[in-house]
Short mmCIF file of C-alpha atoms in Angstrom, two decimals:
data_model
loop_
_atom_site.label_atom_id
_atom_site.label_comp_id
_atom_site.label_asym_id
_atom_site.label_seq_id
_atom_site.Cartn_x
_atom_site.Cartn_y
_atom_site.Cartn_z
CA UNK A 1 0.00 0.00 0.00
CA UNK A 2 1.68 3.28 -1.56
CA UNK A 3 -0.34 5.65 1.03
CA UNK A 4 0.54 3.96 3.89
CA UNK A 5 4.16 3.75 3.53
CA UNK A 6 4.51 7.40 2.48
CA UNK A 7 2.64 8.20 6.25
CA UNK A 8 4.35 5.79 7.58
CA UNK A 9 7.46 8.21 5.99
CA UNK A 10 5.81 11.03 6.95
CA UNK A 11 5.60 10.69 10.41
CA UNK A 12 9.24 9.58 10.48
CA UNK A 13 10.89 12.40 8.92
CA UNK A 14 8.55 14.33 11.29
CA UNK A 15 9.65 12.35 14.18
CA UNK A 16 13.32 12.72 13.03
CA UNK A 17 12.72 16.61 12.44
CA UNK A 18 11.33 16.74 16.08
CA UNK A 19 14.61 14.81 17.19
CA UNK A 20 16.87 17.38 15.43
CA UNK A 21 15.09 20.33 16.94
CA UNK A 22 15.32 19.30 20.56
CA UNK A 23 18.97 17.94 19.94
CA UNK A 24 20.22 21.32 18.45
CA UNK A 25 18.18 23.78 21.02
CA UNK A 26 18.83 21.48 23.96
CA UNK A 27 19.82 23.43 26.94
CA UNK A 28 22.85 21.24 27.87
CA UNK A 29 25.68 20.52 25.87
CA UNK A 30 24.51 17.26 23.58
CA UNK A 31 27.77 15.52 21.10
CA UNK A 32 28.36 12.00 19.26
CA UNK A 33 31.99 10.93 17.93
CA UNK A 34 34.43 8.34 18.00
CA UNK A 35 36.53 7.53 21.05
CA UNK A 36 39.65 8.29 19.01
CA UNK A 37 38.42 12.01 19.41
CA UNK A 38 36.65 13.07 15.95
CA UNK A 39 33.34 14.47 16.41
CA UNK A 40 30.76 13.23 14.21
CA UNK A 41 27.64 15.80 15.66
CA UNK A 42 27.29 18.32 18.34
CA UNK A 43 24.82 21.07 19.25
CA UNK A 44 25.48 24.54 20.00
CA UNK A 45 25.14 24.27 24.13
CA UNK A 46 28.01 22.10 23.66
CA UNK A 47 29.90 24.85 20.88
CA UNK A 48 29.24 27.53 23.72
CA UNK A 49 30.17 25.63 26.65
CA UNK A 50 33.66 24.70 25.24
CA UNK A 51 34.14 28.15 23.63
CA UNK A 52 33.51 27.92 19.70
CA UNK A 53 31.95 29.96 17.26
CA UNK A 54 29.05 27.21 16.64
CA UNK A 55 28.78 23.45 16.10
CA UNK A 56 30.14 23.13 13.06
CA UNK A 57 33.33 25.05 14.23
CA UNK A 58 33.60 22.57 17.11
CA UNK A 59 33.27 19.44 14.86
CA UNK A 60 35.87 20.93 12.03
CA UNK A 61 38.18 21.98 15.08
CA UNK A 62 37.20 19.72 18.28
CA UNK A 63 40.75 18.13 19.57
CA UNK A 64 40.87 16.46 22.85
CA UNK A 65 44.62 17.04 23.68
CA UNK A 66 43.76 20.68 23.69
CA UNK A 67 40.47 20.61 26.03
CA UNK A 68 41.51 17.99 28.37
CA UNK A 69 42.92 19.68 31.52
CA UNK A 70 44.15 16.29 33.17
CA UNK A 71 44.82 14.49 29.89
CA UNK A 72 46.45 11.79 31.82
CA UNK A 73 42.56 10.80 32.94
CA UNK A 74 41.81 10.49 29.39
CA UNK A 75 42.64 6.97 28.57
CA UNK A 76 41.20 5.23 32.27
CA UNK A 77 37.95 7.29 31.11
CA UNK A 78 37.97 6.21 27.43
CA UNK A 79 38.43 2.59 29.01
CA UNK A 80 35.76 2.95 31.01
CA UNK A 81 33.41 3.45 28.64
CA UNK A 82 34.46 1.21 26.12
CA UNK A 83 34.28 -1.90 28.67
CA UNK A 84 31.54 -0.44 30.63
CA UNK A 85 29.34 0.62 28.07
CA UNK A 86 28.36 3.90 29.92
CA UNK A 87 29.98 7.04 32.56
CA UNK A 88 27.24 8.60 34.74
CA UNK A 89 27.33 12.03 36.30
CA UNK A 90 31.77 11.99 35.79
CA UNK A 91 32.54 15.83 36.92
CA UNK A 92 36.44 16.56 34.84
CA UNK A 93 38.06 20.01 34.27
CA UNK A 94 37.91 20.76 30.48
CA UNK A 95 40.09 24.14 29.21
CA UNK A 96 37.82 26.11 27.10
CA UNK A 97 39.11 27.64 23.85
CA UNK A 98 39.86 30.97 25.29
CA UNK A 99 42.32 29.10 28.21
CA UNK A 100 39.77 29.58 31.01
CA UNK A 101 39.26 26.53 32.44
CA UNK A 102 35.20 24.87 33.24
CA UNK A 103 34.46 21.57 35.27
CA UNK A 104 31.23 19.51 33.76
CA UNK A 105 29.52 16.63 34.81
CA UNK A 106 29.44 14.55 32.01
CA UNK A 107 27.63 11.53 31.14
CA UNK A 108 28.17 9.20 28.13
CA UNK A 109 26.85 5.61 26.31
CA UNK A 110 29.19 3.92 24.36
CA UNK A 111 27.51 1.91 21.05
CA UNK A 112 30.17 -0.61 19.85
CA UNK A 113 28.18 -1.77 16.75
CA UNK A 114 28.30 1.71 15.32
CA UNK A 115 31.60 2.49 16.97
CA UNK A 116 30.28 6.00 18.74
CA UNK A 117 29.26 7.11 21.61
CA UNK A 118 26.40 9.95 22.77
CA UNK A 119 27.21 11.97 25.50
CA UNK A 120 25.37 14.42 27.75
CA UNK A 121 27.24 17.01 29.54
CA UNK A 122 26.82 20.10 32.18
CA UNK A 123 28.49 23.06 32.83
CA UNK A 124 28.83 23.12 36.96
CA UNK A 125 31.43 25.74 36.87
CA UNK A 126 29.54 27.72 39.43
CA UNK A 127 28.06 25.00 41.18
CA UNK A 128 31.19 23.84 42.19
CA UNK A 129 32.95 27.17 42.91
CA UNK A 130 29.86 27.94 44.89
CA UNK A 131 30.10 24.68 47.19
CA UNK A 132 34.04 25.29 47.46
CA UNK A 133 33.05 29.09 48.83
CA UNK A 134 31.11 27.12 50.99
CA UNK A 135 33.20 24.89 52.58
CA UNK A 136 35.87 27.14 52.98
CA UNK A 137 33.62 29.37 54.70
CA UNK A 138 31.98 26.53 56.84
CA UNK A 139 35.80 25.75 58.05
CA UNK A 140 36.62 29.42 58.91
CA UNK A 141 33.40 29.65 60.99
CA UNK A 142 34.89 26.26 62.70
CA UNK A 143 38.40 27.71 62.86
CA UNK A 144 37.01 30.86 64.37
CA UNK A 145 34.11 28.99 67.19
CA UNK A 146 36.57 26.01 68.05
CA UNK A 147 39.38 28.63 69.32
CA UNK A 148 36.71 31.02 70.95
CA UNK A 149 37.24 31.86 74.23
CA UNK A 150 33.55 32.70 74.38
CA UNK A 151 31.54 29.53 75.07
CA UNK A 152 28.90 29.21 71.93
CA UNK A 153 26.18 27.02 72.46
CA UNK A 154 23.59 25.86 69.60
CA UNK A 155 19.97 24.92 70.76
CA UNK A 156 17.44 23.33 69.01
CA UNK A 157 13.70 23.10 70.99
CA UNK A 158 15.14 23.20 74.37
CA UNK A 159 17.99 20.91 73.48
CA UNK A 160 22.06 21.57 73.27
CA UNK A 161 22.79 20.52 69.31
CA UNK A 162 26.51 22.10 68.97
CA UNK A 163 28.71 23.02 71.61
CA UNK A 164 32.28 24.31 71.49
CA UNK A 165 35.12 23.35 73.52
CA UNK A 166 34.87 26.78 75.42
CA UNK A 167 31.41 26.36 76.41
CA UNK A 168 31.66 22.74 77.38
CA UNK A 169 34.35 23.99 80.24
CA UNK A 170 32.40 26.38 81.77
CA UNK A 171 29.86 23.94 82.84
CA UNK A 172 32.05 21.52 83.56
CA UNK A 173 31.49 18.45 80.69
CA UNK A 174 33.39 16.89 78.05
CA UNK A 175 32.64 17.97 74.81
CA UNK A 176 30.95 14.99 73.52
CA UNK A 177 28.61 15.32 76.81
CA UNK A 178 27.20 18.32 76.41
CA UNK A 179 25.52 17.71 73.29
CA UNK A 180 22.38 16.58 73.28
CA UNK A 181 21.53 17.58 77.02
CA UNK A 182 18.51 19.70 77.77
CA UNK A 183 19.01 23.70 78.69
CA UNK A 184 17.40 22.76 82.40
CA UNK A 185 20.70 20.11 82.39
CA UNK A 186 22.85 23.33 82.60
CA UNK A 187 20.39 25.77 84.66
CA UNK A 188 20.51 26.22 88.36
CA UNK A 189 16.66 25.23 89.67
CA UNK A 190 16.48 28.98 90.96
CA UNK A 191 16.75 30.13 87.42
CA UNK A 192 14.99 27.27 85.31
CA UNK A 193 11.48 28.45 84.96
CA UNK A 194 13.21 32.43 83.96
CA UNK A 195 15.23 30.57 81.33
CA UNK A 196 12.61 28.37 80.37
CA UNK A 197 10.01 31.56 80.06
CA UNK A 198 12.84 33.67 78.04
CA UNK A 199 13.26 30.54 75.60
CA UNK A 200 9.60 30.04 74.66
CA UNK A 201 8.86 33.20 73.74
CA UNK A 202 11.56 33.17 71.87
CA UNK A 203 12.97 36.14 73.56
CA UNK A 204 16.58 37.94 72.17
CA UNK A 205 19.33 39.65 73.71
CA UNK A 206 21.79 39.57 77.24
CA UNK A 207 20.47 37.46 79.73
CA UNK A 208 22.35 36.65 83.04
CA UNK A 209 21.60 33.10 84.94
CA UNK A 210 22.76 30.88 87.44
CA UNK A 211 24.30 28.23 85.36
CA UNK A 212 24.64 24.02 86.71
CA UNK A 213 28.66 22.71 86.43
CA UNK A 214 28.08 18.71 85.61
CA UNK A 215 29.46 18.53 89.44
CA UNK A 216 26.26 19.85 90.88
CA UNK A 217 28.44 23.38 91.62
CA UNK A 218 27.22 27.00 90.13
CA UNK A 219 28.23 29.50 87.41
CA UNK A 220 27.10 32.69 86.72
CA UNK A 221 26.86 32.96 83.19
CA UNK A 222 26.79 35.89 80.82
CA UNK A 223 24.51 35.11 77.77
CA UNK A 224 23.55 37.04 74.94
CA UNK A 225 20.48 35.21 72.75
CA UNK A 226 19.76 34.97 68.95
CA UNK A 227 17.16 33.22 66.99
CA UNK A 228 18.91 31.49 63.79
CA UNK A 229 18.32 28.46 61.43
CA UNK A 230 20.46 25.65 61.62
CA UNK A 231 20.01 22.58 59.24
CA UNK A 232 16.81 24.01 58.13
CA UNK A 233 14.85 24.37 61.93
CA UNK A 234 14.60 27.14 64.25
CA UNK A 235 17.06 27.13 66.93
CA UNK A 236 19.34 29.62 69.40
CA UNK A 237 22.58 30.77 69.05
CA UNK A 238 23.86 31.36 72.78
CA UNK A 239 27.20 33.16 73.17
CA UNK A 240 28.64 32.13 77.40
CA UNK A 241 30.91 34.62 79.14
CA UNK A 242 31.72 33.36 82.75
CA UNK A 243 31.75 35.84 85.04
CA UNK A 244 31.52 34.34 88.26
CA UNK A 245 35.35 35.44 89.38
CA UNK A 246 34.04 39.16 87.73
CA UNK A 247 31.24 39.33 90.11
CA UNK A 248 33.18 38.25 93.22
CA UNK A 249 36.11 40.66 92.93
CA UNK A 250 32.80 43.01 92.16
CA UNK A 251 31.40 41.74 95.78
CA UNK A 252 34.60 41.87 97.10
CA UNK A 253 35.24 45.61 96.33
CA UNK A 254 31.63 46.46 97.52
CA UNK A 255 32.69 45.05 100.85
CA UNK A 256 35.61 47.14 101.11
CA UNK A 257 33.99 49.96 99.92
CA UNK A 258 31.18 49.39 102.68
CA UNK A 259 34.02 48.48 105.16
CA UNK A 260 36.01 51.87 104.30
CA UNK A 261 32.82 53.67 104.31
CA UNK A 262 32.48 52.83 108.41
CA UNK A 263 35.65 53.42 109.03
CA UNK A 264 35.57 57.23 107.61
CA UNK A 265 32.12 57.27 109.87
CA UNK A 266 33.79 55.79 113.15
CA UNK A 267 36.51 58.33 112.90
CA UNK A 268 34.31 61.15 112.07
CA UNK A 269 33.16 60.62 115.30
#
């Protein structure tokens, strides 16, 4: 039947044209070629991520030696895929045409029986400088807390969840005690139900309490409050400033001061 193979045609070029159009507008960077390096197709994500003009500049020009930052990597990858069959989600460091350097996570299917592969590939340049900026911040915020002399608690609910060295030493615990105890744990009874008050209402700013050492002895505490997020829930950020020695060379000189104060008064008589 003449009409039926010429729809069945139709709707195959069709199909194909539909194939074309997503592979060439495709918003990540789409190629086939031959492990030996030559490019037999590529769209123009792929053009613009590595740097050329267009596709067809990339296949004409496309040479692995010159995009491959760790070229060594090369063969164990080519290897891979060949024996394998496939590389999912691979990140490697590619040097673009202009010498700047991108990282992409790169996925690929190797077809032996038509000797070419299809790969898939993202530019995560940012993503990764972003979650380096991260880390390196994360470990100067855990250079800066660890060697605080300030004790810095974290509570979530009315539990400790971080602790730093600092604060576990002016109450009186090891460090990998303190976590995990609840804020009436390290609270003098006289001053529970203030604290307990201050933390439900969710109350900010310098608060000064009667604080329990793990040996059943007192510390007065200096506290200053602040709501924050950590890992996504609401929680406290309490900075500790012991001042007990502060307020008894403060009792001390009222004494004196008292003392000296009847002594003028005696003599004046």
């Amino acid at each position: 039947d003449i009409s039926r193979r010429k729809r069945v045609e139709e709707a195959l070029r069709q199909s194909e044209e539909r194939f074309r159009s997503l592979f060439r507008n495709a918003p990540v960077g789409q190629a086939r070629g031959h492990l030996d390096g030559r490019l037999i197709e590529t769209n123009e994500r792929a053009a613009e991520i590595y740097g050329y003009q267009s596709a067809e500049d990339m296949i004409a020009n496309y040479d692995p030696a010159k995009h491959w930052f760790d070229l060594d990597r090369r063969p164990a990858f080519l290897e891979e895929l060949r024996s394998v069959g496939f590389v999912r989600d691979q990140e490697m460091e590619i040097r673009r045409q202009d010498g700047s350097t991108a990282v992409l996570s790169y996925t690929a299917v190797f077809y032996p029986e038509y000797d070419h592969y299809d790969a898939v590939f993202l530019d995560v340049t940012e993503r990764r400088r972003a979650a380096q900026a991260l880390e390196e911040s994360e470990e100067k915020f855990c250079s800066l807390v660890e060697g605080s002399l300030q004790g810095i608690l974290v509570t979530v609910g009315s539990r400790v969840a971080y602790a730093n060295q600092a604060a576990a030493d002016i109450f009186g615990y090891p460090l990998d005690e303190i976590v995990g105890l609840a804020g009436d744990d390290l609270t003098a009874p006289s001053d529970r139900e203030r604290v307990r008050s201050f933390r439900l209402r969710r109350q900010q700013g310098a608060l000064e309490i009667e604080g329990l050492r793990r040996n059943g002895g007192t510390v007065l505490v200096e506290t200053l409050i602040t709501n924050i997020i950590w890992e996504r829930q609401p929680a406290r950020l309490v900075t500790l400033l012991d001042i007990t020695e502060r307020k008894h060379s403060e009792e001390q000189l009222r004494q004196a001061q008292k003392m000296e104060a009847v002594g003028q008064l005696t003599g004046g008589i």
